[in-house]
Amino acid sequence: MENGMKKNQEFTVLIEDIGVNGEGIGKADGYPLFIKDTVPGDIVQGIVTKAQSKYGYGRALKIITPSPDRVEALCPIAKRCGGCQLQEMSYERQLVYKREKVRNNLDRIGKLKGYTLHDTIGCENHYRYRNKAQFPIGKNKEGRIIAGFYAGRTHEIIECEDCAIGIEENKEILKIIIGHMEKYGIEPYDEKTHKGLVRHVLIRKGFATGEIMVSVVINGDKIMACEELVATLLENIEGMKDISLNINKQRTNVILGDRVVTLYGDGYITDFIGDVKFRISPLSFYQVNPAQIRVLYGKALEYAGLTGEETVFDLYCGVGTISLFLARSAKKVYGVEIVPQAIEDAKVNAGINGIDNVEFFVGKAEEVIPELYENEGIQADVVVVDPPRKGCDERLLETIVKMEPERVVYVSCDSATLARDLRYLSENGFGVEEVQPADMFAQGVHVETVVLMSRKDK
């Protein structure tokens, strides 16, 4: 291969950069290699696992000289599990990496200039910050029932009952459920044969309230001796507030089914973000890092610049988390979300907080907003968008441009689609002023970003 390398060829490189998925990048005679589990500054001896014309992938055989930014991973399965890609990188370097990831996408994809990019806001807790986990249940090669996580890009379960970024109660809850399965001969679900009962265990905790929810996802309608299982969980787990079965009989990789059977509790737990109370059901979307979401939403509220006189659109509003924060400082907030259950939760959350200047709509934002603006004449002073990873639909962006709000606050979980959408808005009358990355997922590659855009004629 001219100016390249071949599969199984050995190399020694200095890791100079990081890819978007956390792989170290080094060059062997000018040929870029992406090498998992390496850190910028490492000198690595490795072997090529896949070679293409302009770049390749390698596996590290030996760290000859470790980087000053290399640390020992806290979790013993960090390299095998697909969840935490950056555990061997110092936390300070993780924050720099995430800022540069945002900058690279805004410059390369967005073609943006003249904006202020702030340093990444880091987590106070780098571990034990996740309030939610979904553990697949299966068997190991010896036939023993295990819980854990899927290895990267596979459905092979890597055994792990005590995830380092999850809550400490996970381990005891899983031990109780697996013990119950072993006692009564309850089989875990097998994806290949569509047989077996227990598919996943969903665990959530309200960090502010200490309330814990457990939902056992099953390929059936009931579980043997469920009263005994409930009693054991209540006896051994402090804060246990809700226990349910989630019914998922579909031959699918989707984790949760649509039907929930409550075994104990009211069908929900509660938590607070700041002084706003939220009710969380097994099917609710709720941010996994509540400490950082308070920081993130605080920045979104700051960028919105509300005085109490504004009409605000909150698009992709979920269960109303941002909407309710904004409503405290706005004249009126309209929230839009495509998931009906989320809107029902949003309405309940507004009610339990006594917030009555917010109205929620079910539907696609790109369909609801043109209806509100063009047919009902509702004009937004500020638009807040918090879309999924795919970003905003172009029709929605077109309507935002037509409405000419004073400010657009864009909350993003994917800086590549963020950059694409910001480029569209910047080419149609809006200027990017401030960009604030925030680390919601310490030890992982993802980064949340809040952006302030203002109309250029303001």
XYZ file of C-alpha atoms in Angstrom:
458
model
C 0.000 0.000 0.000
C 1.652 3.227 -1.164
C 2.328 5.762 1.637
C 0.301 3.604 3.997
C 0.462 0.520 6.182
C -0.812 -3.021 6.029
C -2.945 -5.044 8.416
C -0.885 -6.732 11.182
C 2.054 -4.388 10.563
C 3.683 -3.205 13.790
C 4.374 0.450 14.547
C 5.612 2.857 17.199
C 3.926 6.271 17.343
C 3.480 9.334 19.517
C -0.198 9.979 20.239
C -0.767 13.595 19.200
C -4.542 14.060 19.149
C -7.909 12.493 20.042
C -10.700 11.388 17.694
C -14.389 12.165 18.228
C -14.944 8.742 19.822
C -12.005 9.082 22.214
C -9.390 7.141 20.240
C -5.839 8.429 20.321
C -4.423 9.553 16.966
C -0.804 9.044 15.982
C 1.070 9.153 12.671
C 3.413 6.427 11.450
C 5.503 8.003 8.655
C 2.658 10.450 8.055
C -0.044 7.758 8.019
C -2.778 8.503 10.637
C -3.714 5.670 12.976
C -6.668 5.653 15.384
C -5.713 3.694 18.508
C -8.199 2.935 21.301
C -7.216 3.294 24.974
C -4.407 5.757 24.336
C -3.894 9.322 25.558
C -2.197 12.297 23.836
C 1.451 12.218 24.887
C 1.675 8.404 25.011
C 4.411 6.732 22.981
C 2.787 3.491 21.858
C 3.920 0.246 20.306
C 1.057 -1.399 18.454
C -0.262 -3.379 15.518
C -2.482 -2.323 12.609
C -5.930 -3.949 12.819
C -7.496 -2.273 9.781
C -5.782 -0.372 6.972
C -7.441 2.005 4.512
C -5.875 4.189 1.859
C -5.642 7.403 3.912
C -5.826 6.181 7.516
C -6.019 3.044 9.618
C -6.890 1.592 13.017
C -4.496 0.041 15.470
C -4.360 -1.794 18.779
C -1.894 -0.779 21.451
C 0.384 -3.633 22.503
C 2.513 -1.619 24.904
C 2.661 1.912 26.297
C 6.392 2.584 25.938
C 6.257 6.035 27.550
C 3.032 7.080 29.292
C 1.607 10.558 28.780
C 1.679 13.054 31.682
C -2.124 13.065 31.256
C -2.448 9.292 31.684
C -4.098 8.037 34.886
C -5.104 4.595 36.126
C -8.732 3.714 35.339
C -10.861 3.336 38.440
C -13.083 0.677 36.843
C -11.416 -2.719 36.146
C -13.507 -3.295 32.982
C -13.140 0.212 31.530
C -11.303 -1.041 28.419
C -13.861 -3.760 27.653
C -17.085 -1.889 28.467
C -18.466 0.473 25.832
C -19.523 3.143 28.327
C -16.468 5.114 29.504
C -13.894 5.824 26.808
C -11.731 8.331 28.699
C -11.090 6.804 32.134
C -7.348 6.623 31.503
C -7.180 10.365 30.756
C -6.858 12.928 33.557
C -10.086 14.804 34.170
C -8.459 18.142 33.414
C -7.416 16.836 29.986
C -10.931 15.462 29.380
C -12.342 18.971 29.781
C -9.815 20.391 27.296
C -10.643 17.593 24.842
C -14.363 18.363 25.003
C -13.822 22.094 24.455
C -11.639 21.373 21.431
C -14.188 18.891 20.087
C -16.821 21.645 20.109
C -14.442 24.202 18.585
C -13.353 21.865 15.794
C -16.952 21.144 14.786
C -18.039 24.801 14.909
C -15.049 25.862 12.812
C -14.978 22.954 10.364
C -18.700 22.202 9.893
C -20.256 25.491 10.964
C -17.665 27.784 9.321
C -18.302 30.090 12.279
C -16.112 32.993 13.384
C -16.164 35.733 15.986
C -17.796 33.788 18.811
C -16.582 33.402 22.409
C -15.883 29.794 23.379
C -15.676 29.282 27.138
C -13.815 26.543 28.988
C -15.805 23.365 29.653
C -17.693 23.439 32.941
C -16.578 20.316 34.771
C -18.461 17.961 37.094
C -17.898 18.244 40.821
C -18.212 14.448 40.972
C -16.341 12.566 38.228
C -17.789 9.243 39.420
C -21.108 8.122 40.992
C -22.942 10.900 39.149
C -25.450 8.896 37.064
C -28.955 8.667 38.517
C -30.060 6.004 36.032
C -28.747 2.684 34.714
C -30.177 -0.048 32.475
C -28.484 -3.402 33.037
C -28.986 -6.213 30.500
C -29.386 -9.638 32.130
C -27.898 -12.758 30.568
C -25.623 -15.731 31.182
C -21.859 -16.094 31.021
C -20.045 -18.972 29.338
C -20.389 -21.093 32.480
C -24.169 -20.617 32.474
C -24.277 -18.318 35.497
C -26.788 -15.423 35.440
C -25.020 -12.075 35.161
C -25.810 -8.369 34.843
C -23.601 -5.782 33.210
C -23.206 -3.682 30.112
C -22.749 -4.412 26.442
C -19.194 -4.319 25.139
C -18.646 -1.584 22.578
C -20.585 -2.155 19.327
C -21.715 -5.643 20.429
C -24.431 -7.323 22.488
C -21.926 -9.327 24.507
C -22.596 -8.617 28.193
C -19.537 -7.590 30.185
C -20.299 -8.526 33.789
C -20.504 -5.448 36.013
C -22.880 -4.943 38.924
C -21.092 -1.906 40.354
C -20.569 0.688 37.618
C -18.137 3.357 38.827
C -20.225 6.224 37.433
C -23.501 4.781 38.747
C -25.066 4.770 42.200
C -23.731 2.463 44.911
C -27.156 0.855 45.418
C -27.006 -0.766 41.948
C -24.834 -3.624 43.191
C -27.162 -4.746 46.005
C -30.311 -4.361 43.883
C -28.875 -6.545 41.114
C -27.664 -9.104 43.649
C -31.198 -9.393 45.041
C -32.839 -9.757 41.604
C -30.312 -12.318 40.331
C -30.606 -14.226 43.617
C -34.390 -14.324 43.150
C -33.991 -15.610 39.602
C -31.608 -18.365 40.725
C -33.889 -19.395 43.599
C -36.938 -19.831 41.355
C -35.242 -20.958 38.140
C -36.190 -17.796 36.240
C -34.275 -17.595 32.968
C -32.753 -14.439 31.485
C -33.895 -13.399 28.030
C -32.001 -14.733 25.009
C -32.049 -12.334 22.042
C -31.316 -15.085 19.520
C -34.111 -17.475 20.540
C -36.566 -14.881 21.972
C -36.925 -17.162 24.997
C -36.358 -16.470 28.678
C -38.048 -13.893 30.880
C -35.850 -11.154 32.374
C -34.372 -8.779 29.799
C -33.100 -5.721 31.695
C -33.191 -4.075 35.088
C -33.799 -0.309 35.132
C -32.693 1.536 38.286
C -33.237 5.259 38.951
C -32.541 7.452 41.975
C -33.654 10.954 42.875
C -30.424 12.453 44.172
C -32.179 15.276 46.021
C -34.837 13.030 47.580
C -32.998 9.708 47.928
C -35.974 7.907 46.338
C -35.153 4.772 44.323
C -37.085 3.097 41.503
C -36.565 -0.432 40.156
C -38.257 -1.690 36.990
C -37.643 -5.272 35.830
C -38.091 -5.554 32.047
C -39.627 -8.927 31.170
C -40.570 -10.932 28.096
C -43.902 -11.923 29.661
C -46.696 -10.714 31.934
C -45.503 -11.671 35.417
C -42.556 -12.933 37.436
C -42.667 -15.825 39.878
C -42.975 -14.930 43.577
C -43.016 -11.228 42.838
C -44.355 -10.447 46.343
C -41.222 -12.010 47.826
C -38.988 -10.014 45.452
C -40.732 -6.776 46.441
C -40.405 -7.582 50.143
C -36.677 -8.349 49.809
C -36.002 -5.098 47.963
C -37.948 -3.061 50.525
C -36.173 -4.760 53.422
C -32.654 -4.265 52.079
C -32.646 -1.079 49.979
C -32.997 2.248 51.770
C -35.107 4.758 49.855
C -36.974 2.169 47.771
C -40.118 3.965 46.588
C -41.312 2.295 43.390
C -41.040 -1.254 42.023
C -42.564 -2.307 38.716
C -42.505 -4.722 35.816
C -42.018 -3.319 32.324
C -43.638 -5.571 29.721
C -41.608 -5.943 26.519
C -42.504 -9.015 24.446
C -41.232 -7.549 21.178
C -38.404 -9.167 19.253
C -36.405 -5.965 19.297
C -33.303 -4.303 20.713
C -35.464 -1.540 22.207
C -35.050 -1.845 25.975
C -38.410 -0.697 27.355
C -41.911 -1.718 26.388
C -44.956 0.551 26.569
C -46.761 -1.200 29.449
C -45.798 -0.814 33.112
C -47.236 -2.942 35.927
C -46.684 -1.317 39.324
C -45.859 -3.827 42.069
C -45.178 -1.293 44.826
C -45.455 2.492 45.098
C -47.256 5.180 43.131
C -45.681 4.562 39.724
C -43.090 7.313 40.067
C -40.343 8.852 42.183
C -39.613 12.551 42.656
C -36.493 14.688 42.395
C -35.536 18.357 42.363
C -33.430 20.412 39.976
C -32.789 23.528 41.996
C -36.145 24.285 43.643
C -38.230 22.796 40.811
C -39.787 19.412 41.621
C -40.130 16.671 39.012
C -42.137 13.468 38.964
C -40.269 10.649 37.189
C -41.991 7.515 35.891
C -40.201 4.445 34.449
C -40.790 5.709 30.886
C -39.933 9.370 31.588
C -36.901 11.035 30.082
C -34.882 12.722 32.823
C -31.286 13.903 32.647
C -28.831 11.395 34.133
C -26.557 13.946 35.825
C -28.812 16.157 37.972
C -25.985 18.215 39.472
C -24.708 19.253 36.054
C -28.148 19.745 34.530
C -28.720 22.470 37.107
C -25.550 24.150 35.823
C -26.557 23.636 32.182
C -30.081 24.988 32.596
C -28.762 27.888 34.642
C -26.573 28.857 31.692
C -29.518 28.488 29.278
C -31.594 30.763 31.529
C -28.754 33.298 31.656
C -28.445 33.313 27.857
C -32.222 33.693 27.459
C -31.921 37.080 29.202
C -35.516 37.073 30.454
C -37.063 40.117 32.166
C -40.572 38.751 32.753
C -42.085 40.234 29.606
C -41.023 37.643 27.028
C -42.885 34.894 25.213
C -40.612 31.841 24.960
C -40.799 28.710 22.819
C -39.111 25.638 24.372
C -38.750 23.096 21.579
C -38.079 19.386 22.220
C -39.111 20.144 25.813
C -39.266 16.572 27.161
C -40.904 16.486 30.604
C -40.678 20.266 30.840
C -37.368 20.598 32.667
C -36.154 23.714 30.822
C -39.710 25.057 30.337
C -40.341 25.215 34.074
C -37.006 26.917 34.718
C -37.780 29.527 32.061
C -41.376 30.064 33.194
C -40.217 31.529 36.512
C -38.689 34.469 34.603
C -40.890 34.709 31.471
C -44.344 36.042 30.659
C -45.386 32.845 28.835
C -43.662 29.618 27.798
C -44.869 27.213 25.099
C -43.308 23.747 25.250
C -43.389 21.291 22.334
C -42.491 17.583 22.442
C -43.335 14.628 20.179
C -43.668 12.031 23.005
C -47.200 12.102 24.524
C -46.108 10.555 27.846
C -43.454 13.243 28.241
C -46.045 15.987 27.734
C -48.332 14.384 30.319
C -45.402 14.358 32.751
C -44.631 17.988 31.855
C -48.192 19.051 32.679
C -48.056 17.201 36.010
C -44.677 18.783 36.800
C -46.080 22.246 36.077
C -49.013 21.519 38.383
C -47.007 20.251 41.348
C -44.813 23.371 41.155
C -47.764 25.752 40.836
C -46.512 27.112 37.504
C -49.431 28.246 35.321
C -47.786 30.428 32.650
C -46.659 27.448 30.583
C -48.572 25.529 27.900
C -47.513 22.218 26.363
C -48.207 20.750 22.915
C -47.731 17.201 21.590
C -46.258 16.931 18.112
C -43.233 17.484 15.920
C -41.699 20.876 16.607
C -41.352 21.482 12.863
C -45.145 21.068 12.521
C -46.439 22.648 15.741
C -44.349 25.841 15.625
C -45.404 26.899 12.097
C -49.028 26.313 13.185
C -48.637 28.497 16.285
C -46.782 31.215 14.407
C -48.465 31.308 11.006
C -52.057 30.369 11.912
C -52.403 31.605 15.499
C -50.015 34.538 15.305
C -48.021 33.567 18.413
C -44.664 35.348 18.238
C -41.653 34.250 20.276
C -39.185 36.740 21.724
C -36.814 33.925 22.701
C -36.574 30.410 21.237
C -34.871 27.620 23.200
C -34.134 24.368 21.366
C -32.811 21.162 22.934
C -33.083 18.594 20.126
C -31.961 14.955 19.984
C -28.575 14.085 18.499
C -29.824 14.462 14.930
C -30.389 18.181 15.535
C -33.235 20.381 14.277
C -35.420 19.760 11.246
C -34.695 22.377 8.549
C -38.367 23.361 8.391
C -38.163 24.310 12.067
C -35.051 26.393 11.441
C -36.874 28.143 8.577
C -39.758 29.049 10.915
C -37.357 30.366 13.569
C -35.809 32.613 10.929
C -39.256 33.878 9.853
C -40.287 34.621 13.446
C -37.199 36.793 14.004
C -36.912 36.239 17.774
C -34.446 38.456 19.598
C -32.444 35.486 20.851
C -32.046 31.762 20.158
C -30.607 29.539 22.881
C -29.476 26.185 21.481
C -28.790 23.330 23.923
C -27.032 20.471 22.155
C -25.812 16.967 22.958
C -23.991 16.632 19.600
C -21.653 19.425 18.524
C -21.546 18.196 14.907
C -25.281 18.639 14.266
C -25.143 21.778 16.419
C -22.542 23.232 14.066
C -24.662 22.384 11.023
C -27.734 24.109 12.473
C -25.792 27.142 13.698
C -24.377 27.584 10.217
C -27.914 27.722 8.790
C -29.060 30.258 11.371
C -25.897 32.347 11.010
C -26.452 32.529 7.244
C -30.036 33.687 7.839
C -29.858 36.636 10.175
C -28.445 35.377 13.487
C -24.996 35.786 14.997
C -23.335 33.286 17.332
C -22.178 35.172 20.438
C -21.295 32.728 23.225
C -20.630 28.996 23.352
C -20.483 27.149 26.675
C -19.524 23.445 26.785
C -20.601 21.570 29.926
C -19.488 18.104 30.949
C -22.542 15.978 31.654
C -20.772 12.650 31.076
C -17.441 12.517 32.893
C -15.219 9.650 31.638
C -17.148 9.526 28.334
C -16.705 11.376 25.032
C -20.028 13.219 24.854
C -20.324 16.893 25.700
C -23.335 19.177 26.150
C -23.156 22.707 24.738
C -25.243 25.843 25.287
C -25.103 28.540 22.587
C -26.437 32.095 22.569
C -27.458 33.536 19.209
C -28.891 37.025 18.666
C -30.528 38.683 15.701
C -27.886 40.550 13.767
C -29.984 43.709 13.456
C -30.331 44.022 17.247
